[in-house]
Short mmCIF file of C-alpha atoms and ligand atoms in Angstrom, two decimals:
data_model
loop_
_atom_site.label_atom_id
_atom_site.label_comp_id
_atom_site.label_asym_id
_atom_site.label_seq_id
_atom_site.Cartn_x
_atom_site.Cartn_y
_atom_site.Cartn_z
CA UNK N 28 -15.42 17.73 12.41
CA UNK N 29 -11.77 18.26 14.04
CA UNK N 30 -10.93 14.76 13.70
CA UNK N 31 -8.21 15.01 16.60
CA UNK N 32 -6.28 12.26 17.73
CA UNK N 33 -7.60 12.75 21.35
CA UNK N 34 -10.95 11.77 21.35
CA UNK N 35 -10.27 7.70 20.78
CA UNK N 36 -11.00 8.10 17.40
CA UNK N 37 -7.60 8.28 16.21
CA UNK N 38 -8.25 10.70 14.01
CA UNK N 39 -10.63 8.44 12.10
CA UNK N 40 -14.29 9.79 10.76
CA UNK N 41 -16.15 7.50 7.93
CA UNK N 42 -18.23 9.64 6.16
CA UNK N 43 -21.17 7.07 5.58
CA UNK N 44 -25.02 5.50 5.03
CA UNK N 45 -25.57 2.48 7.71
CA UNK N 46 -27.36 0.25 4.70
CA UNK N 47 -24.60 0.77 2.27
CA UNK N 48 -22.48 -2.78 1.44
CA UNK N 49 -19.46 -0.60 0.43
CA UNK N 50 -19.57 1.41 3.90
CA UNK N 51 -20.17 -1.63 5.58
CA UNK N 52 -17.01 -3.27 4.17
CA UNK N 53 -15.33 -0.29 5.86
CA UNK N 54 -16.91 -0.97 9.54
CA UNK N 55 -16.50 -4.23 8.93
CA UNK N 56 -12.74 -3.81 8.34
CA UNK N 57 -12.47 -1.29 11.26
CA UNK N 58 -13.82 -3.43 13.70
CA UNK N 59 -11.97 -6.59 12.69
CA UNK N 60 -9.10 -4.61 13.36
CA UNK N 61 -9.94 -2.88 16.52
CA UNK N 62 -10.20 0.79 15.47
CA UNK N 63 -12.17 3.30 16.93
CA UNK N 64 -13.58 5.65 15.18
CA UNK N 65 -16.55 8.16 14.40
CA UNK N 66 -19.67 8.12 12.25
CA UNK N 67 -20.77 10.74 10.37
CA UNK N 68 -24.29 9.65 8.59
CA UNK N 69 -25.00 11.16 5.37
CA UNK N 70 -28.00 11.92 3.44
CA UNK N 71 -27.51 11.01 -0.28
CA UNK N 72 -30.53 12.53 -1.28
CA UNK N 73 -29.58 15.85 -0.21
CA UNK N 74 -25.69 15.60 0.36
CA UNK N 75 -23.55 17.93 2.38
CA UNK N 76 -20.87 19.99 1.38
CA UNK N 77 -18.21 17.50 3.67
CA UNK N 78 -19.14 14.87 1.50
CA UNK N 79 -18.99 16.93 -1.89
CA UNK N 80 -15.49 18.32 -0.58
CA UNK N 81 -14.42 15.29 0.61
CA UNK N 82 -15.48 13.06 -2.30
CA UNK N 83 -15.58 15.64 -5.38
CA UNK N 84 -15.20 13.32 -8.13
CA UNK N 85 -17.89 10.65 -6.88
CA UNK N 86 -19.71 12.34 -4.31
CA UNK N 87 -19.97 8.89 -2.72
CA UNK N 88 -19.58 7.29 0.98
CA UNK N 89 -17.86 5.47 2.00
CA UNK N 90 -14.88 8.19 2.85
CA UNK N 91 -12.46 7.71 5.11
CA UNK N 92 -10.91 11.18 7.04
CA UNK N 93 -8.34 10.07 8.66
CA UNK N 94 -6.48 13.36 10.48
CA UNK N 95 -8.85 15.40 8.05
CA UNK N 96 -7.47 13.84 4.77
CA UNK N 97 -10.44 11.90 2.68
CA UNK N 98 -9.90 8.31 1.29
CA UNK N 99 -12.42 7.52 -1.21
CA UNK N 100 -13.48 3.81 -2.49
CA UNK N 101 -14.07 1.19 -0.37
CA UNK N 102 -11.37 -1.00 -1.41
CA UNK N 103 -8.88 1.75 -1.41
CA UNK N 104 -9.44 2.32 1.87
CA UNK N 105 -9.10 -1.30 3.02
CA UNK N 106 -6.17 -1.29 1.57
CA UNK N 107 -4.91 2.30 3.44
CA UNK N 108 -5.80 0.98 6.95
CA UNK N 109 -3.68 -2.29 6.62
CA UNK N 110 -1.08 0.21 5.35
CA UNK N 111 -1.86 3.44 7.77
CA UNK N 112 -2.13 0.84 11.25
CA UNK N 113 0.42 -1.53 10.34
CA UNK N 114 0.25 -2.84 13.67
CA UNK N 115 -3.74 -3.90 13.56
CA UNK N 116 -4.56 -7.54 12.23
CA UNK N 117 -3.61 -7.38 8.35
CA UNK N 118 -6.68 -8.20 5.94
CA UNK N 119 -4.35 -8.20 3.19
CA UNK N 120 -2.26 -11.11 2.90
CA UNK N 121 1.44 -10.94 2.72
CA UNK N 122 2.60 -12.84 -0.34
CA UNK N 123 2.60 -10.57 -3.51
CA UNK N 124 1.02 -12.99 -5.34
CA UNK N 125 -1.81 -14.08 -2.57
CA UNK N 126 -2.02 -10.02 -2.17
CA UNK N 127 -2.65 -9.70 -6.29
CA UNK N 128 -5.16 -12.46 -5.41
CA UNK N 129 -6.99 -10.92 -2.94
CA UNK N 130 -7.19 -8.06 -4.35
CA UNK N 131 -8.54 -9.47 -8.01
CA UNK N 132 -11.43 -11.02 -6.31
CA UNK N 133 -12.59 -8.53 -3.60
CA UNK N 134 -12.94 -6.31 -6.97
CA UNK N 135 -15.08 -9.42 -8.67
CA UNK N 136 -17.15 -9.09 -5.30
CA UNK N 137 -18.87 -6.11 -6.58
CA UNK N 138 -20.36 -7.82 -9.66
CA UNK N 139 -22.96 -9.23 -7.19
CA UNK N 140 -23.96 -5.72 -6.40
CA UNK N 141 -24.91 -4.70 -9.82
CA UNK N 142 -26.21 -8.30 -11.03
CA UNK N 143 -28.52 -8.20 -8.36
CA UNK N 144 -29.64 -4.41 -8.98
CA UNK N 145 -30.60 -6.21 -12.37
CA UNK N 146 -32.72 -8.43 -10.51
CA UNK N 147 -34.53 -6.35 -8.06
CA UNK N 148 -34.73 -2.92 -9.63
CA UNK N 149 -37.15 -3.93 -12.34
CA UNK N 150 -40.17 -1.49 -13.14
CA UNK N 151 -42.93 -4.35 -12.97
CA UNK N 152 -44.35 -6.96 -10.56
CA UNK N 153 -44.36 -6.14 -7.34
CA UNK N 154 -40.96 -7.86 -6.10
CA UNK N 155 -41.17 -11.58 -6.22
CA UNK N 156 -41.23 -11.48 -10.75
CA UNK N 157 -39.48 -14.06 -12.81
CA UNK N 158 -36.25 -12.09 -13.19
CA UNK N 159 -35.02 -12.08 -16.61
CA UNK N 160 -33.21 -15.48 -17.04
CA UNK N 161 -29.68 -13.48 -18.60
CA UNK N 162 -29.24 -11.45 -15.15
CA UNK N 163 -29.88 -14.57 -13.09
CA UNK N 164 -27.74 -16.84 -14.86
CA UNK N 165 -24.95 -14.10 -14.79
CA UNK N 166 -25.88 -14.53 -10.96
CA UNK N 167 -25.65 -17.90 -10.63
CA UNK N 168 -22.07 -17.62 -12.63
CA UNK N 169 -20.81 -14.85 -10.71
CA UNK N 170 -21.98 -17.01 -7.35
CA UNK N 171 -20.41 -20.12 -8.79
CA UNK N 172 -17.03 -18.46 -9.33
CA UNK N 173 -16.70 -16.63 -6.01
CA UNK N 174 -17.60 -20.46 -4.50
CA UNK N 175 -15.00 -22.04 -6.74
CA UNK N 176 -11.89 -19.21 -5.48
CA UNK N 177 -13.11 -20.22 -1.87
CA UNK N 178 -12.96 -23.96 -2.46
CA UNK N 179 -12.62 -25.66 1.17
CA UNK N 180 -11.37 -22.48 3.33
CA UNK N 181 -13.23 -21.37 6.31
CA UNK N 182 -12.46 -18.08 4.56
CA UNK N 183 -11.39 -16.44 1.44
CA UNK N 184 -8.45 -15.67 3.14
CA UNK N 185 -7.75 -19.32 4.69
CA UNK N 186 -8.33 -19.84 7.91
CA UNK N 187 -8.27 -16.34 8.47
CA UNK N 188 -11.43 -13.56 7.65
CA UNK N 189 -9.72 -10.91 5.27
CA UNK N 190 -9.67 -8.71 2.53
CA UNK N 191 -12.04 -10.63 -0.08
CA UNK N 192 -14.46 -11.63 3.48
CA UNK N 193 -14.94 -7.76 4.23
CA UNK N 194 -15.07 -7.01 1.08
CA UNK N 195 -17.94 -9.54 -0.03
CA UNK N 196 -19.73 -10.56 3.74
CA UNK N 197 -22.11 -7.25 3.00
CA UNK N 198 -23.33 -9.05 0.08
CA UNK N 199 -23.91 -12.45 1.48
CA UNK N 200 -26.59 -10.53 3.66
CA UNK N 201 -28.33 -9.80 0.25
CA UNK N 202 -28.63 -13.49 -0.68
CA UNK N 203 -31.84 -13.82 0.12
CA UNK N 204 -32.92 -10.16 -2.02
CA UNK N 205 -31.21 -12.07 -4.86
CA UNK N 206 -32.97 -15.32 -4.13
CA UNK N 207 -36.34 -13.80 -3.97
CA UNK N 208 -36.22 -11.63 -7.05
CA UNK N 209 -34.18 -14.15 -8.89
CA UNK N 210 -35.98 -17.15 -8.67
CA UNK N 211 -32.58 -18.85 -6.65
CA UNK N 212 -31.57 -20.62 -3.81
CA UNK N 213 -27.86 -19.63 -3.00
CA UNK N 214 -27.77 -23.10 -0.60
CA UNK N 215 -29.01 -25.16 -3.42
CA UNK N 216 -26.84 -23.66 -6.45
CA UNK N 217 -23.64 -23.23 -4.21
CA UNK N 218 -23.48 -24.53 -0.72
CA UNK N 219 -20.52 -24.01 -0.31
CA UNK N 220 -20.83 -20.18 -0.21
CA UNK N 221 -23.98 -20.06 1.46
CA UNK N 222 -22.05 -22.13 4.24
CA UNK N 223 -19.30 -19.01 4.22
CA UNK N 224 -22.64 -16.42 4.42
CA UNK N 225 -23.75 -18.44 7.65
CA UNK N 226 -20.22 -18.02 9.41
CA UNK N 227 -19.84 -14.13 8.00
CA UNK N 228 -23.39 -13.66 9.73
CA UNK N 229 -22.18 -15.10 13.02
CA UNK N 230 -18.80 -12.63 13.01
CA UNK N 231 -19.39 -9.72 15.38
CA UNK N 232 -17.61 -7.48 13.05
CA UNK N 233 -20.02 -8.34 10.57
CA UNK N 234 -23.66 -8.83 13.09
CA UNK N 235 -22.28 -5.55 14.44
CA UNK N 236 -22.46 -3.32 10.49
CA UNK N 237 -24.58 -5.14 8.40
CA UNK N 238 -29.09 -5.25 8.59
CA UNK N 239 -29.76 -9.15 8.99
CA UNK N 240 -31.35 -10.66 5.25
CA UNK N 241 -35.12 -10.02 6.00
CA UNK N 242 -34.53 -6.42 6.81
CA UNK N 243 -32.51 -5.78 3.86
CA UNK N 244 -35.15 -7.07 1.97
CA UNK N 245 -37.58 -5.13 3.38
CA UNK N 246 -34.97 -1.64 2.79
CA UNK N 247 -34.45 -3.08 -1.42
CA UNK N 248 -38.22 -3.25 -1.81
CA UNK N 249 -38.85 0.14 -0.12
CA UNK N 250 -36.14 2.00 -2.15
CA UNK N 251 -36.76 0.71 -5.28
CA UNK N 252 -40.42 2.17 -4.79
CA UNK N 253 -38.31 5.71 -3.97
CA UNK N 254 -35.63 5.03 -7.02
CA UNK N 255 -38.81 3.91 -9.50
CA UNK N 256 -41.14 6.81 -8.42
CA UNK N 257 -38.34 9.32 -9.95
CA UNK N 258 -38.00 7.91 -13.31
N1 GSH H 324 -17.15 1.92 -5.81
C1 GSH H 324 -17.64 2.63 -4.66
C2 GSH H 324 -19.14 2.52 -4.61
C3 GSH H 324 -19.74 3.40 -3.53
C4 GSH H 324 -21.25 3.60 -3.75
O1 GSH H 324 -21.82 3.22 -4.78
N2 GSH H 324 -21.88 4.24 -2.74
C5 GSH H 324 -23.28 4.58 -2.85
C6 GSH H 324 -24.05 4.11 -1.63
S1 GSH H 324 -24.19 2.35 -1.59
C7 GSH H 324 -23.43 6.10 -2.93
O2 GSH H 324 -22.78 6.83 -2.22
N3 GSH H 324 -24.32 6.57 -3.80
C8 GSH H 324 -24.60 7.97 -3.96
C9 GSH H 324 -24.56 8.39 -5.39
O3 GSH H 324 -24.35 7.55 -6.28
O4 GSH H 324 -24.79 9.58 -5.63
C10 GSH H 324 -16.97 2.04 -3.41
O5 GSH H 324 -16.57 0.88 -3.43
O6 GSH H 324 -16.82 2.77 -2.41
#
């Protein structure tokens, strides 16, 4: 991996798994800001020793090498490329206070990972189970309140796709995993939101680096077998 600055990569590799929401918040970010770049797919069930050297105290993708040097954490390196390619379209907005913002709720985003691994990774039925009403009602709140900070905008960021849209649009392809294990509609409890999943899905930085709903599905159901079969 020489990560050279002649190849049209810039110098850019992202260590990472094409299914995972916090890698695709990295692609998504790249390509919304025009930066090429090279993928280097990794194998979490058997990782490498680039990804153990380059992410020792997580051993997670996404990383970021950019000339060689890892950035771990998908947020953090959201954050580094608005900083690193000042020149690209920002995601971040300007105002300290708009920034703080952003920044507060792209980090809320990732509740709706792990309240929906509460409703699909559950040891019985065979996918389509009541869920148990405490982890969809923390759903539904944690729905409600990422509907309420978008209010009328197009985007999070305004008019504008940004930080909290690249940071949250992987999710919004997971609606329907959530809907289907959780006994919700996302259209039904906040339209609003589902109206902001619809114009994520239609981005080409998003169509580009995320699986469309029905094959995520498909991937939850399959790897929960994998993840349940180990216990
Ligand atoms: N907080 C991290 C989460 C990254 C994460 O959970 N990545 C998963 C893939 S979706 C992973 O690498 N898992 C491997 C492991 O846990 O060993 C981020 O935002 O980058």
């Amino acid at each position: 991996m020489s990560g050279g600055e002649s190849d049209g990569s810039g110098g850019l590799v992202l260590l990472d798994v094409f299914g995972s929401p916090f890698a695709q918040r990295v692609r998504i970010a790249l390509a919304e800001k025009g930066l090429a770049y090279k993928r280097a797919e990794q194998d979490l069930a058997a990782k490498g020793d680039l990804l153990r050297r380059s992410n020792p105290v997580h051993g997670k993708v996404p990383v970021l090498l950019h000339a060689g040097r890892p950035v771990c954490e998908s947020l953090a390196i959201l954050h580094y490329l608005d900083e690193a390619f000042p020149a690209t379209t920002p995601l971040l907005p300007a105002d300290p206070y708009a920034r703080a913002r952003a920044r507060f709720w792209a980090e809320y985003a990732d509740r709706l990972h792990f309240c929906g691994k509460r409703l699909w990774l559950r040891r019985d039925g065979g996918g389509e189970e009541a869920a148990e009403p405490e982890a969809r009602e923390e759903m539904v709140a944690v729905l409600r309140a990422l509907e309420a900070e978008l209010g009328r905008k197009e985007f999070f960021g305004g008019e504008a796709f940004g930080y909290v849209d690249a940071a949250a649009a992987p999710f919004a392809a997971w609606f329907l995993t959530y809907e289907r294990h959780g006994g919700l509609s996302v259209a039904e409890e906040c339209p609003g939101l589902a109206a902001w999943a619809a114009r994520c899905s239609r981005r080409e930085s998003v169509a580009a680096n995320v699986y469309p709903p029905e094959k995520v599905y498909e991937l939850v159901q399959e790897y929960k077998q994998w993840v349940l079969g180990r216990k």
